[in-house]
Amino acid sequence: MAPVRIAVVNDYEIVVAGVAALLAPFSDRVRVVELAANAKVISNVDVVLYDTFGQVQGDGIDLDSLVRGSGAQVVIFSWNLQPGLVDAAIARGARGYLSKALAADDLVKGIEAVHRGEIVTELRPTDERGLDRGAWPGKEHGLTQREAEVLALITQGLTNQEIADRAYISINSVKTYIRTAYRKIGVTRRSQAVSWGMRHGFTPDRMRVLEAAD
């Protein structure tokens, strides 16, 4: 059986590259044929894997834009597992919602199940130990994925309330992640954080990598 053809989508080049690296050992089962950062998918793929780092979620996801009428199935890859958020994404037409706590093999199994026509929601709880896979801006500076996402949204100009709404976390959680992130990167003010973020890859990228033709 031919591998499932996948496009990985997120606004950050380092994030899509990290997901592709996670899937690389399973190339006989899933084949990443396009990486799209802040760009529409143009390849003929079976599944679009949408990483929610710094992205619109739930019923705000523009699935039509992701698939371009190609018939590809959309799988959401996220640590935000609130039932309402999952239900909203599935109601919008996503065929899978997979937790970032999943081991790579389980992620691949979920993608394969979606390709077979199933609706898959693998929602095992995510803790920090489940968030150390892949890559994201600021990882080399000790930032967790959650801290990095909040910093990315600050760099994009969002307010604390807008970050809470975008990331589906409480305003108190936003403030906690801001404090811990600021301590790690050595800043004390929002303007300093934005400047640091702009210098360290926290502004959305625009790139597309296509698999070379055989």
mmCIF file of C-alpha atoms in Angstrom:
data_model
loop_
_atom_site.group_PDB
_atom_site.id
_atom_site.type_symbol
_atom_site.label_atom_id
_atom_site.label_comp_id
_atom_site.label_asym_id
_atom_site.label_seq_id
_atom_site.Cartn_x
_atom_site.Cartn_y
_atom_site.Cartn_z
ATOM 1 C CA MET A 1 0.000 0.000 0.000
ATOM 2 C CA ALA A 2 1.306 3.438 -0.926
ATOM 3 C CA PRO A 3 2.211 5.781 1.958
ATOM 4 C CA VAL A 4 -0.273 8.476 2.956
ATOM 5 C CA ARG A 5 0.768 11.743 1.305
ATOM 6 C CA ILE A 6 0.921 14.577 3.850
ATOM 7 C CA ALA A 7 1.325 18.337 3.894
ATOM 8 C CA VAL A 8 2.371 19.868 7.230
ATOM 9 C CA VAL A 9 1.001 23.370 7.833
ATOM 10 C CA ASN A 10 1.895 26.063 10.368
ATOM 11 C CA ASP A 11 3.050 29.699 10.170
ATOM 12 C CA TYR A 12 6.505 28.833 11.536
ATOM 13 C CA GLU A 13 9.136 27.107 9.413
ATOM 14 C CA ILE A 14 10.836 25.555 12.434
ATOM 15 C CA VAL A 15 7.519 24.027 13.580
ATOM 16 C CA VAL A 16 6.663 22.352 10.271
ATOM 17 C CA ALA A 17 10.241 21.099 9.949
ATOM 18 C CA GLY A 18 10.013 19.636 13.455
ATOM 19 C CA VAL A 19 6.796 17.769 12.676
ATOM 20 C CA ALA A 20 8.305 16.447 9.449
ATOM 21 C CA ALA A 21 11.323 15.176 11.404
ATOM 22 C CA LEU A 22 8.962 13.440 13.844
ATOM 23 C CA LEU A 23 7.308 11.594 10.951
ATOM 24 C CA ALA A 24 10.491 10.866 8.980
ATOM 25 C CA PRO A 25 11.168 7.394 10.496
ATOM 26 C CA PHE A 26 7.769 6.247 9.183
ATOM 27 C CA SER A 27 8.328 7.102 5.522
ATOM 28 C CA ASP A 28 7.049 3.697 4.457
ATOM 29 C CA ARG A 29 3.644 4.604 5.949
ATOM 30 C CA VAL A 30 3.402 8.391 5.669
ATOM 31 C CA ARG A 31 5.167 10.586 3.160
ATOM 32 C CA VAL A 32 5.583 14.308 3.817
ATOM 33 C CA VAL A 33 5.401 15.864 0.364
ATOM 34 C CA GLU A 34 4.953 19.517 1.337
ATOM 35 C CA LEU A 35 5.895 21.829 4.203
ATOM 36 C CA ALA A 36 3.878 25.055 4.164
ATOM 37 C CA ALA A 37 4.647 27.920 6.536
ATOM 38 C CA ASN A 38 2.182 30.794 6.167
ATOM 39 C CA ALA A 39 1.355 29.535 2.657
ATOM 40 C CA LYS A 40 -1.475 27.576 1.065
ATOM 41 C CA VAL A 41 -0.947 23.915 0.248
ATOM 42 C CA ILE A 42 -0.483 23.383 -3.478
ATOM 43 C CA SER A 43 0.437 19.686 -3.656
ATOM 44 C CA ASN A 44 -1.976 16.827 -4.265
ATOM 45 C CA VAL A 45 -2.032 15.293 -0.784
ATOM 46 C CA ASP A 46 -4.220 12.885 1.160
ATOM 47 C CA VAL A 47 -3.970 14.600 4.543
ATOM 48 C CA VAL A 48 -3.190 18.143 5.685
ATOM 49 C CA LEU A 49 -1.668 18.045 9.181
ATOM 50 C CA TYR A 50 -2.401 21.405 10.826
ATOM 51 C CA ASP A 51 -0.158 22.191 13.786
ATOM 52 C CA THR A 52 -1.948 24.691 16.031
ATOM 53 C CA PHE A 53 1.183 26.411 17.424
ATOM 54 C CA GLY A 54 0.290 30.123 17.332
ATOM 55 C CA GLN A 55 -2.671 29.456 15.047
ATOM 56 C CA VAL A 56 -6.403 30.083 14.928
ATOM 57 C CA GLN A 57 -8.212 27.052 16.364
ATOM 58 C CA GLY A 58 -11.660 25.495 16.728
ATOM 59 C CA ASP A 59 -14.365 26.904 14.480
ATOM 60 C CA GLY A 60 -11.996 29.677 13.375
ATOM 61 C CA ILE A 61 -9.921 27.315 11.209
ATOM 62 C CA ASP A 62 -10.466 27.969 7.496
ATOM 63 C CA LEU A 63 -10.505 24.371 6.285
ATOM 64 C CA ASP A 64 -11.521 25.329 2.749
ATOM 65 C CA SER A 65 -8.380 27.415 2.437
ATOM 66 C CA LEU A 66 -6.249 24.542 3.724
ATOM 67 C CA VAL A 67 -7.519 21.921 1.270
ATOM 68 C CA ARG A 68 -8.343 24.139 -1.755
ATOM 69 C CA GLY A 69 -11.170 21.813 -2.796
ATOM 70 C CA SER A 70 -8.670 18.980 -3.286
ATOM 71 C CA GLY A 71 -10.523 16.425 -1.184
ATOM 72 C CA ALA A 72 -7.635 16.177 1.285
ATOM 73 C CA GLN A 73 -8.608 15.415 4.886
ATOM 74 C CA VAL A 74 -7.543 17.821 7.639
ATOM 75 C CA VAL A 75 -6.031 16.549 10.895
ATOM 76 C CA ILE A 76 -5.525 18.985 13.780
ATOM 77 C CA PHE A 77 -2.341 18.422 15.840
ATOM 78 C CA SER A 78 -2.644 20.253 19.149
ATOM 79 C CA TRP A 79 -2.122 20.297 22.907
ATOM 80 C CA ASN A 80 -5.451 22.127 23.412
ATOM 81 C CA LEU A 81 -7.878 19.301 24.084
ATOM 82 C CA GLN A 82 -10.996 21.011 25.422
ATOM 83 C CA PRO A 83 -14.065 19.050 24.239
ATOM 84 C CA GLY A 84 -15.735 22.183 22.867
ATOM 85 C CA LEU A 85 -12.661 23.043 20.844
ATOM 86 C CA VAL A 86 -12.416 19.525 19.439
ATOM 87 C CA ASP A 87 -16.130 19.418 18.627
ATOM 88 C CA ALA A 88 -15.924 22.774 16.855
ATOM 89 C CA ALA A 89 -13.032 21.622 14.667
ATOM 90 C CA ILE A 90 -14.787 18.370 13.738
ATOM 91 C CA ALA A 91 -18.028 20.261 13.045
ATOM 92 C CA ARG A 92 -16.074 22.508 10.664
ATOM 93 C CA GLY A 93 -14.987 19.426 8.718
ATOM 94 C CA ALA A 94 -11.717 18.277 10.281
ATOM 95 C CA ARG A 95 -11.463 14.481 10.236
ATOM 96 C CA GLY A 96 -8.937 14.100 12.995
ATOM 97 C CA TYR A 97 -7.873 15.836 16.206
ATOM 98 C CA LEU A 98 -4.668 14.408 17.634
ATOM 99 C CA SER A 99 -2.928 15.268 20.885
ATOM 100 C CA LYS A 100 0.693 16.348 20.934
ATOM 101 C CA ALA A 101 1.148 13.886 23.792
ATOM 102 C CA LEU A 102 0.932 11.032 21.289
ATOM 103 C CA ALA A 103 4.019 9.038 20.471
ATOM 104 C CA ALA A 104 5.063 9.346 16.839
ATOM 105 C CA ASP A 105 3.785 5.857 15.996
ATOM 106 C CA ASP A 106 0.356 6.685 17.437
ATOM 107 C CA LEU A 107 0.307 9.931 15.462
ATOM 108 C CA VAL A 108 0.983 7.959 12.300
ATOM 109 C CA LYS A 109 -1.767 5.459 13.188
ATOM 110 C CA GLY A 110 -4.205 8.332 13.613
ATOM 111 C CA ILE A 111 -3.270 9.800 10.245
ATOM 112 C CA GLU A 112 -3.679 6.400 8.600
ATOM 113 C CA ALA A 113 -7.115 5.947 10.202
ATOM 114 C CA VAL A 114 -8.259 9.323 8.879
ATOM 115 C CA HIS A 115 -7.026 8.352 5.425
ATOM 116 C CA ARG A 116 -9.157 5.186 5.664
ATOM 117 C CA GLY A 117 -12.218 7.359 6.215
ATOM 118 C CA GLU A 118 -12.474 7.321 10.001
ATOM 119 C CA ILE A 119 -12.972 10.336 12.250
ATOM 120 C CA VAL A 120 -10.233 10.122 14.863
ATOM 121 C CA THR A 121 -9.901 12.004 18.146
ATOM 122 C CA GLU A 122 -6.901 10.793 20.144
ATOM 123 C CA LEU A 123 -7.083 13.088 23.153
ATOM 124 C CA ARG A 124 -4.923 11.630 25.879
ATOM 125 C CA PRO A 125 -3.963 14.353 28.373
ATOM 126 C CA THR A 126 -0.927 16.432 27.522
ATOM 127 C CA ASP A 127 1.692 17.314 30.127
ATOM 128 C CA GLU A 128 5.024 19.018 29.692
ATOM 129 C CA ARG A 129 6.736 15.675 29.111
ATOM 130 C CA GLY A 130 4.537 15.226 26.053
ATOM 131 C CA LEU A 131 5.511 18.603 24.663
ATOM 132 C CA ASP A 132 9.244 18.090 24.228
ATOM 133 C CA ARG A 133 9.039 16.494 20.775
ATOM 134 C CA GLY A 134 9.549 18.410 17.570
ATOM 135 C CA ALA A 135 10.849 21.954 17.318
ATOM 136 C CA TRP A 136 9.575 25.460 17.978
ATOM 137 C CA PRO A 137 10.981 28.985 18.225
ATOM 138 C CA GLY A 138 12.950 29.533 21.413
ATOM 139 C CA LYS A 139 13.422 25.874 22.307
ATOM 140 C CA GLU A 140 17.179 26.374 22.382
ATOM 141 C CA HIS A 141 16.640 29.131 24.981
ATOM 142 C CA GLY A 142 14.763 26.790 27.308
ATOM 143 C CA LEU A 143 11.235 27.890 26.423
ATOM 144 C CA THR A 144 8.502 25.275 26.567
ATOM 145 C CA GLN A 145 6.055 25.049 23.669
ATOM 146 C CA ARG A 146 3.402 26.840 25.710
ATOM 147 C CA GLU A 147 5.757 29.675 26.702
ATOM 148 C CA ALA A 148 6.973 29.948 23.126
ATOM 149 C CA GLU A 149 3.441 30.128 21.732
ATOM 150 C CA VAL A 150 2.508 32.926 24.112
ATOM 151 C CA LEU A 151 5.693 34.799 23.203
ATOM 152 C CA ALA A 152 4.971 34.276 19.499
ATOM 153 C CA LEU A 153 1.514 35.806 19.925
ATOM 154 C CA ILE A 154 2.980 38.727 21.893
ATOM 155 C CA THR A 155 5.430 39.259 19.025
ATOM 156 C CA GLN A 156 2.473 39.272 16.626
ATOM 157 C CA GLY A 157 0.964 42.120 18.653
ATOM 158 C CA LEU A 158 -1.862 40.331 20.482
ATOM 159 C CA THR A 159 -3.063 41.496 23.885
ATOM 160 C CA ASN A 160 -3.181 39.124 26.836
ATOM 161 C CA GLN A 161 -6.927 38.631 26.372
ATOM 162 C CA GLU A 162 -6.475 37.976 22.649
ATOM 163 C CA ILE A 163 -3.768 35.427 23.457
ATOM 164 C CA ALA A 164 -6.090 33.693 25.928
ATOM 165 C CA ASP A 165 -8.826 33.578 23.283
ATOM 166 C CA ARG A 166 -6.479 32.343 20.539
ATOM 167 C CA ALA A 167 -4.733 29.696 22.652
ATOM 168 C CA TYR A 168 -7.840 28.631 24.616
ATOM 169 C CA ILE A 169 -6.183 29.143 27.975
ATOM 170 C CA SER A 170 -7.138 31.326 30.937
ATOM 171 C CA ILE A 171 -5.885 34.873 31.299
ATOM 172 C CA ASN A 172 -4.069 33.797 34.478
ATOM 173 C CA SER A 173 -2.276 31.053 32.532
ATOM 174 C CA VAL A 174 -1.240 33.622 29.939
ATOM 175 C CA LYS A 175 0.241 35.828 32.651
ATOM 176 C CA THR A 176 2.070 32.855 34.182
ATOM 177 C CA TYR A 177 3.610 31.858 30.836
ATOM 178 C CA ILE A 178 4.610 35.466 30.225
ATOM 179 C CA ARG A 179 6.392 35.672 33.573
ATOM 180 C CA THR A 180 8.296 32.422 33.092
ATOM 181 C CA ALA A 181 9.158 33.232 29.474
ATOM 182 C CA TYR A 182 10.376 36.731 30.331
ATOM 183 C CA ARG A 183 12.596 35.288 33.070
ATOM 184 C CA LYS A 184 14.152 32.795 30.656
ATOM 185 C CA ILE A 185 14.886 35.343 27.920
ATOM 186 C CA GLY A 186 15.991 38.085 30.310
ATOM 187 C CA VAL A 187 13.402 40.793 29.645
ATOM 188 C CA THR A 188 10.988 42.676 31.898
ATOM 189 C CA ARG A 189 8.756 44.656 29.518
ATOM 190 C CA ARG A 190 6.480 43.736 26.625
ATOM 191 C CA SER A 191 8.349 45.983 24.194
ATOM 192 C CA GLN A 192 11.575 44.159 25.069
ATOM 193 C CA ALA A 193 9.857 40.808 24.556
ATOM 194 C CA VAL A 194 8.608 41.863 21.115
ATOM 195 C CA SER A 195 12.080 43.045 20.141
ATOM 196 C CA TRP A 196 13.606 39.781 21.386
ATOM 197 C CA GLY A 197 10.981 37.744 19.566
ATOM 198 C CA MET A 198 11.609 39.553 16.287
ATOM 199 C CA ARG A 199 15.320 38.811 16.575
ATOM 200 C CA HIS A 200 14.839 35.142 17.454
ATOM 201 C CA GLY A 201 12.380 33.768 14.916
ATOM 202 C CA PHE A 202 9.025 34.534 16.557
ATOM 203 C CA THR A 203 7.489 36.357 13.611
ATOM 204 C CA PRO A 204 5.570 34.126 11.161
ATOM 205 C CA ASP A 205 7.590 32.829 8.226
ATOM 206 C CA ARG A 206 6.571 32.409 4.628
ATOM 207 C CA MET A 207 8.026 29.338 2.994
ATOM 208 C CA ARG A 208 7.095 26.262 1.043
ATOM 209 C CA VAL A 209 9.127 23.093 0.582
ATOM 210 C CA LEU A 210 7.964 20.544 -1.961
ATOM 211 C CA GLU A 211 9.186 16.993 -2.299
ATOM 212 C CA ALA A 212 11.451 16.643 -5.303
ATOM 213 C CA ALA A 213 9.947 14.716 -8.196
ATOM 214 C CA ASP A 214 11.175 11.154 -8.503
#
